Coordinates of C-alpha atoms in Angstrom, one line a residue:
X675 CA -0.7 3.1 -20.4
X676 CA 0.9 4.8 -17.1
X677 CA -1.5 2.7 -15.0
X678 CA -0.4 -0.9 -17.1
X679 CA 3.3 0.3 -16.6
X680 CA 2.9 0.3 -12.5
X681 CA 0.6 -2.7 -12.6
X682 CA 3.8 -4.8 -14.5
X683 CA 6.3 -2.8 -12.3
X684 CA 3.9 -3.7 -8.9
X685 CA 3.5 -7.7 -10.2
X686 CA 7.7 -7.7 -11.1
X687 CA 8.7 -5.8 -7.4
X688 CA 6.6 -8.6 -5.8
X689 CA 7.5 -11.7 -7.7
X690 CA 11.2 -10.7 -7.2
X691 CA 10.3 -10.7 -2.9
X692 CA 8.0 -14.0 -3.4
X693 CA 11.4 -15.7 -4.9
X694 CA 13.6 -14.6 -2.4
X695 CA 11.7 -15.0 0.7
X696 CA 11.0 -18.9 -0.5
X697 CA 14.8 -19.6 -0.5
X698 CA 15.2 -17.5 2.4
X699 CA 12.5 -19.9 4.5
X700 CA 13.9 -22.8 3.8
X701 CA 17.7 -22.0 4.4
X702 CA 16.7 -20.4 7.9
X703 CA 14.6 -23.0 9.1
X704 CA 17.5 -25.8 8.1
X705 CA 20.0 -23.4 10.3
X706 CA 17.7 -22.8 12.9
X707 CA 17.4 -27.0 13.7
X708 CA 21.1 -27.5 13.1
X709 CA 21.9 -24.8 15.6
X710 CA 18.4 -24.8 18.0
X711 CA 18.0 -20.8 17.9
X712 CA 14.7 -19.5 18.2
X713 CA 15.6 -16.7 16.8
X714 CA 16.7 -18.3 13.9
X715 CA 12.9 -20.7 13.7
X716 CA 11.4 -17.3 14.5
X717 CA 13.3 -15.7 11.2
X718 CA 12.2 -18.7 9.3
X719 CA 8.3 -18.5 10.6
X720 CA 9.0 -14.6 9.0
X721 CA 9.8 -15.5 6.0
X722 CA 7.4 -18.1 5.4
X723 CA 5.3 -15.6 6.7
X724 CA 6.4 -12.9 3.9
X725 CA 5.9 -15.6 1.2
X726 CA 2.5 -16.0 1.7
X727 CA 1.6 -12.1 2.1
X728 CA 3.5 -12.2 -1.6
X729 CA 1.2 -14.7 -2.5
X730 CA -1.8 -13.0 -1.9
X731 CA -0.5 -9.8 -2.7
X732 CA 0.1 -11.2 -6.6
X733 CA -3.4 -12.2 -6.2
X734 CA -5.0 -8.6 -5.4
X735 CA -2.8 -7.6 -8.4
X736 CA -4.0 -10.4 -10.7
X737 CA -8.0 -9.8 -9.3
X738 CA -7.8 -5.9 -9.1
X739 CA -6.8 -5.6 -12.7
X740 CA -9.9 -7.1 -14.1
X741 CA -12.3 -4.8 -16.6
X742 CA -15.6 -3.7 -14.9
X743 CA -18.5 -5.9 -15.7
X744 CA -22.5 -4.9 -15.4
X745 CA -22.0 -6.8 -11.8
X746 CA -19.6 -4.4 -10.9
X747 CA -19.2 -1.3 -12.8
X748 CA -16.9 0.7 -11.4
X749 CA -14.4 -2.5 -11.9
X750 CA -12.6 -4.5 -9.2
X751 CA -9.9 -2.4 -7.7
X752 CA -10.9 -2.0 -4.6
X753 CA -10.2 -6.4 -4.3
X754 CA -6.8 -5.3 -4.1
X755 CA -7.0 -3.7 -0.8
X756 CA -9.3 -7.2 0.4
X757 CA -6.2 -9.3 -0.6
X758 CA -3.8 -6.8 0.8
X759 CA -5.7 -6.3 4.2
X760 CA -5.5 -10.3 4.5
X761 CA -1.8 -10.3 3.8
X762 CA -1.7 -8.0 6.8
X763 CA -3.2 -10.3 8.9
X764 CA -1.4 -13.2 7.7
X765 CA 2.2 -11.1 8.8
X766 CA 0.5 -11.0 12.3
X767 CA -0.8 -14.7 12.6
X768 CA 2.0 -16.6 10.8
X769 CA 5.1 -14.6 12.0
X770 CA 4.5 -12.1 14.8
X771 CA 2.6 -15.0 17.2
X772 CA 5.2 -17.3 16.3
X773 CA 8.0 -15.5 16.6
X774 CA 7.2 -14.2 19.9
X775 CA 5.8 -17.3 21.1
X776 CA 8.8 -18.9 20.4
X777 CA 10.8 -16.2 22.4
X778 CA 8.7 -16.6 25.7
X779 CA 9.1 -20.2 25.0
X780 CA 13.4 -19.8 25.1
X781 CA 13.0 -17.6 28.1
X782 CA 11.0 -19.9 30.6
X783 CA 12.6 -22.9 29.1
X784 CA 15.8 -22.4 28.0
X785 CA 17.6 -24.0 24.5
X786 CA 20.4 -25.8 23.8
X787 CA 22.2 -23.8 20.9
X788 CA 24.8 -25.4 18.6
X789 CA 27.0 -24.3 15.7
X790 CA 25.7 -21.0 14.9
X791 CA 28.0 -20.7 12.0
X792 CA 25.7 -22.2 9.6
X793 CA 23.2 -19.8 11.0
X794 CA 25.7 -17.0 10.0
X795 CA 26.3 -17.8 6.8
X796 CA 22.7 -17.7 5.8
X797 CA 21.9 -14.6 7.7
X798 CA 24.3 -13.3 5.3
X799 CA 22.9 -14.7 1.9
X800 CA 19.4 -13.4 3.5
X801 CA 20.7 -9.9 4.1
X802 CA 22.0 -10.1 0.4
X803 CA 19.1 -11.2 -0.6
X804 CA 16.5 -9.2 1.0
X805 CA 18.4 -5.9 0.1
X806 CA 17.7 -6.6 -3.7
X807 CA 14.1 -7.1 -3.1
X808 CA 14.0 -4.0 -0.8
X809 CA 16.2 -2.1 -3.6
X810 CA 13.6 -3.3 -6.3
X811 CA 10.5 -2.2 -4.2
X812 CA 12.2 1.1 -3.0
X813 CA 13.3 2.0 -7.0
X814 CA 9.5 1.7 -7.9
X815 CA 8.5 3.6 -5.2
X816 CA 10.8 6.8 -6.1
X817 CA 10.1 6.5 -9.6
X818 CA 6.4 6.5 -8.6
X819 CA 7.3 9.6 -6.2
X820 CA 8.7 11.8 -8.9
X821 CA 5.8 11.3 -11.3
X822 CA 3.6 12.4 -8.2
X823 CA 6.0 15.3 -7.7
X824 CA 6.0 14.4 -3.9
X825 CA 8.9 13.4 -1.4
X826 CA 9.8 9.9 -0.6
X827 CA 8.4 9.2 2.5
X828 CA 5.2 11.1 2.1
X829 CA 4.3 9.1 -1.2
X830 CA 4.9 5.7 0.9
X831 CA 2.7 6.9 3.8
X832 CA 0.2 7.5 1.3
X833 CA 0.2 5.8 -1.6
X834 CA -2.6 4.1 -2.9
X835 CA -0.5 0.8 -4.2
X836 CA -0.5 -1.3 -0.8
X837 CA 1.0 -3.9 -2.9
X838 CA 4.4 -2.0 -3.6
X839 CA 4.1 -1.0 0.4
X840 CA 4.0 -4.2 1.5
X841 CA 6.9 -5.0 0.2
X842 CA 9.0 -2.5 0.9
X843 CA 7.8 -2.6 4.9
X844 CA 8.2 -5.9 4.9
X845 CA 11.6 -6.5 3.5
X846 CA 12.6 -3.0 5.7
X847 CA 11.7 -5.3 8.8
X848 CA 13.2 -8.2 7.3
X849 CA 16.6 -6.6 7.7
X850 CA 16.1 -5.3 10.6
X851 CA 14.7 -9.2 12.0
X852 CA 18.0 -10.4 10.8
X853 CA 20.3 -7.9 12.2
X854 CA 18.3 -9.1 15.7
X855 CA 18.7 -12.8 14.8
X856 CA 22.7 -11.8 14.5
X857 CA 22.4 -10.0 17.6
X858 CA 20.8 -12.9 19.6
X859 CA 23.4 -15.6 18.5
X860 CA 26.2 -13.3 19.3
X861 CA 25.0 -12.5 22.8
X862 CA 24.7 -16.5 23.4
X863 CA 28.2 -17.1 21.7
X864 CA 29.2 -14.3 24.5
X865 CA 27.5 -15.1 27.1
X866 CA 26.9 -18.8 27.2
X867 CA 22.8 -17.5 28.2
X868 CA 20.2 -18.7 25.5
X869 CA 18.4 -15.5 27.0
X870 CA 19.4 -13.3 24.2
X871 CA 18.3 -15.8 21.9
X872 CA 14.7 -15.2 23.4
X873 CA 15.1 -11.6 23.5
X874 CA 16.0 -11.0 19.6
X875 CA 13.1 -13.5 18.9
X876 CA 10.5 -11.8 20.7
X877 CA 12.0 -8.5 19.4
X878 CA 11.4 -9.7 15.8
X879 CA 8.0 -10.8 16.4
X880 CA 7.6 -7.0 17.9
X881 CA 8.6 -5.7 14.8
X882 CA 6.2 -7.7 12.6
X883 CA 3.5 -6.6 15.0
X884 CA 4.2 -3.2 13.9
X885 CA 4.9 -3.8 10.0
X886 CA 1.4 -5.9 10.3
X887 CA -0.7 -3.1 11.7
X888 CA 0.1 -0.3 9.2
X889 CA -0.3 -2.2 6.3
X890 CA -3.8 -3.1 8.2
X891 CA -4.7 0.2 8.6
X892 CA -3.5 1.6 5.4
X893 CA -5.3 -0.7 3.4
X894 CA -8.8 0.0 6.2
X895 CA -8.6 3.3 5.4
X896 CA -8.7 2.3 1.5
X897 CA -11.5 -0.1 1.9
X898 CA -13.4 2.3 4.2
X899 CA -13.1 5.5 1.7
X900 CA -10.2 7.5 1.3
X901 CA -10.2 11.3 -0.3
X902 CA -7.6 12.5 -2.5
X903 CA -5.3 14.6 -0.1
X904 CA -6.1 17.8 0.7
X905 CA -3.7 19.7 -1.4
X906 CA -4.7 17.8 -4.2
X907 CA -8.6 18.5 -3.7
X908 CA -7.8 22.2 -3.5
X909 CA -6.1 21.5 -7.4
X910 CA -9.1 19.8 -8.5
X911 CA -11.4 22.9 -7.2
X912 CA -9.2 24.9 -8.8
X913 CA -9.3 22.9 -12.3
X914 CA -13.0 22.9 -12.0
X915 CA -13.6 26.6 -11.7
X916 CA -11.0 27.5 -14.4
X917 CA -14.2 26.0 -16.5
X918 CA -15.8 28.8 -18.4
X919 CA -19.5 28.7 -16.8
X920 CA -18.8 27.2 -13.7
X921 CA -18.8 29.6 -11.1
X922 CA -18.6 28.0 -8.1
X923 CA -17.6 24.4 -6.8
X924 CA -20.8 23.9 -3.8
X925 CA -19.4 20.8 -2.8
X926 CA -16.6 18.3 -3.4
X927 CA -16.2 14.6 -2.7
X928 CA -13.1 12.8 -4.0
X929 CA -12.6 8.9 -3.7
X930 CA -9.7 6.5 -4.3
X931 CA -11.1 3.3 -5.8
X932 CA -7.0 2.2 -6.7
X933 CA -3.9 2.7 -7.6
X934 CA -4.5 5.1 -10.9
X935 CA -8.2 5.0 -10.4
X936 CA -10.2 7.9 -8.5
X937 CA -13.6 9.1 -8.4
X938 CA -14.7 12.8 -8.7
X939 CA -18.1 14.0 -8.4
X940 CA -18.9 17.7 -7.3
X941 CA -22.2 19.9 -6.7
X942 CA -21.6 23.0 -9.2
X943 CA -23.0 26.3 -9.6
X944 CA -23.7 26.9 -13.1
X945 CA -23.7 30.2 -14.5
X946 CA -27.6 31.6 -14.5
X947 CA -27.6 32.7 -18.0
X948 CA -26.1 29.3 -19.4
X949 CA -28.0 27.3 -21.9
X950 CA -28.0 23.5 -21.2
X951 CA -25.5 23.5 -24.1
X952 CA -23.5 25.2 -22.8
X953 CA -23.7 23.4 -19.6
X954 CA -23.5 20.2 -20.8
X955 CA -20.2 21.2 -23.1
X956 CA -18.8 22.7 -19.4
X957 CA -19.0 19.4 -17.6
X958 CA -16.8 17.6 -21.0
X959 CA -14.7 20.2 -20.9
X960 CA -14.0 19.9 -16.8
X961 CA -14.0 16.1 -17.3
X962 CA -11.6 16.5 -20.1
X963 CA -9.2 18.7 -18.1
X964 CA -9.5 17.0 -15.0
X965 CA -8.3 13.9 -16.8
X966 CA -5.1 15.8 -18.5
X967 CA -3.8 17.3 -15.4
X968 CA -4.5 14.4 -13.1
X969 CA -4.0 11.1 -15.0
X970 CA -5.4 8.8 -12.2
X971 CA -8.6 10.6 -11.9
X972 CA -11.4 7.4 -14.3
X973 CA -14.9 8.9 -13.7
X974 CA -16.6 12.4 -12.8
X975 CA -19.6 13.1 -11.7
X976 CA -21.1 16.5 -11.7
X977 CA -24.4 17.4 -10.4
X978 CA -25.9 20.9 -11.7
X979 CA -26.6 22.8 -8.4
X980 CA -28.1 26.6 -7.1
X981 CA -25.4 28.5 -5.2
X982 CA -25.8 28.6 -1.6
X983 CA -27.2 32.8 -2.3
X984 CA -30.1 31.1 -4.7
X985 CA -31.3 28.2 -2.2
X986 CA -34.6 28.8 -1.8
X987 CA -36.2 27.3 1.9
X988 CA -37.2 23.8 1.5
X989 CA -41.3 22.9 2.0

């Protein structure tokens, strides 16, 4: 039920972004020909930018959610990080390159920048905008964080919903990218140079650079393997050897598969006198407890295994 709940809260936080960022595209690229500021195309190439990562992110969500099948039985979570890791890339291609393209392009050439008060205005409905996507992704996030008992910005580093991440980076840099569009058009309305134009244009495409690589490399480390953290392993040892007859857990390998989904399986040293009853009812009863205190935790696997006194040399 928990994991449904953040599945509709993930699909709702990035729906709302999708919606706005549309809206947001078109009304910067109309101001950005009506005034000729590249930092205002190079807001616009963001945004369309951010509409297609929302795109693909509702399509992890929609793919990731689907029941495991004899093709793939341990289900298809791991698809979200596929989608997500492409939406990365499509932040770099389709707004970073652009963006600073378009900045080197104002430097070396130069613009011709008119009314920026239509640019304004929309920077303004953006902001608005943008800040209730960001509050909508941000809310999720805390209320994910205080189920998970861990701080704010810990949970973000490391949660396992990309999705949810995504947005909240990207509409973070979003309102950071128009605060630098504003800053370039008021250095030209000073100044009279279109340099500052240039500069706040390449500046944004910086900033997707950056937004772009650690969603990249969050979402790597997720397709590659990535353990429960440490603290929390040293909880499941603990939960495992609270197990009457286990006396020892050999060896421990923890996987997230997805948000609400990780794998356990573990080497453990049975007691020597225990029936295969009574082993068999052990490795329920861990399962069973595992799965009360740590809701996300789908499949363990635990392998019967000597203690490291009782290995005997191998042929």
């Amino acid at each position: 039920m928990a994991e449904q709940q953040g599945s509709g809260e993930s699909t709702f936080t990035v729906v709302v972004a999708a919606v706005a960022n549309l809206g947001i595209a078109a009304a910067k690229a109309v101001a950005g020909v009506v005034s000729g500021s590249s930092a205002m195309m190079s807001e616009a190439a963001h945004s369309v930018a951010d509409t297609v990562t929302e795109g693909m992110l509702l399509t992890a969500l929609k793919r990731s959610d689907r029941p495991a099948d004899e093709d793939h039985p341990v289900g298809y979570a791991g698809e979200r990080y596929v989608w997500a890791m492409l939406a990365a890339v499509a932040t770099f291609v389709g707004g970073a390159v652009f963006s600073i393209y378009d900045g080197v392009h104002t430097l070396t050439h130069g613009e011709e920048v008119g009314d920026p008060l239509i640019s304004y205005i929309v920077l303004g409905i953006a902001f608005v905008l943008e800040g209730y996507s960001l509050r909508t992704g941000v809310k999720q996030v805390k209320a994910e964080a205080e189920r998970a008992r861990a701080p704010f910005t810990r949970y973000l580093r490391l949660t396992p919903d990309t999705t949810v991440k995504a947005v909240v980076m990207e509409d973070s840099a979003a309102l950071a990218g128009l605060m630098l569009a504003a800053g370039g058009l008021l250095g030209v309305q000073i100044t009279g140079s279109s340099v500052w134009d240039g500069v706040a244009s390449i500046l944004i495409g910086a900033l997707l650079v950056y937004v772009a690589w650690v969603l990249g490399r969050s979402n790597a480390e997720l397709l590659i393997g990535r353990p429960l953290p440490k603290h929390v392993r040293a909880e499941v040892r603990e939960e495992l050897l609270s197990v009457p007859h286990i006396v020892d857990v050999v060896e421990l390998t923890t996987l997230i598969q997805g948000p609400g989904e990780v794998l356990i399986a573990a080497k453990v040293d049975f007691r020597d006198v225990a029936s295969a009853e009574q082993v068999e009812w052990a490795c329920e009863d861990a399962e069973d407890q595992l799965r009360e205190r740590f809701p996300s935790i789908r499949r363990v696997y635990l392998d019967p295994t000597p203690g490291l006194a009782q290995r005997r040399p191998r042929p």
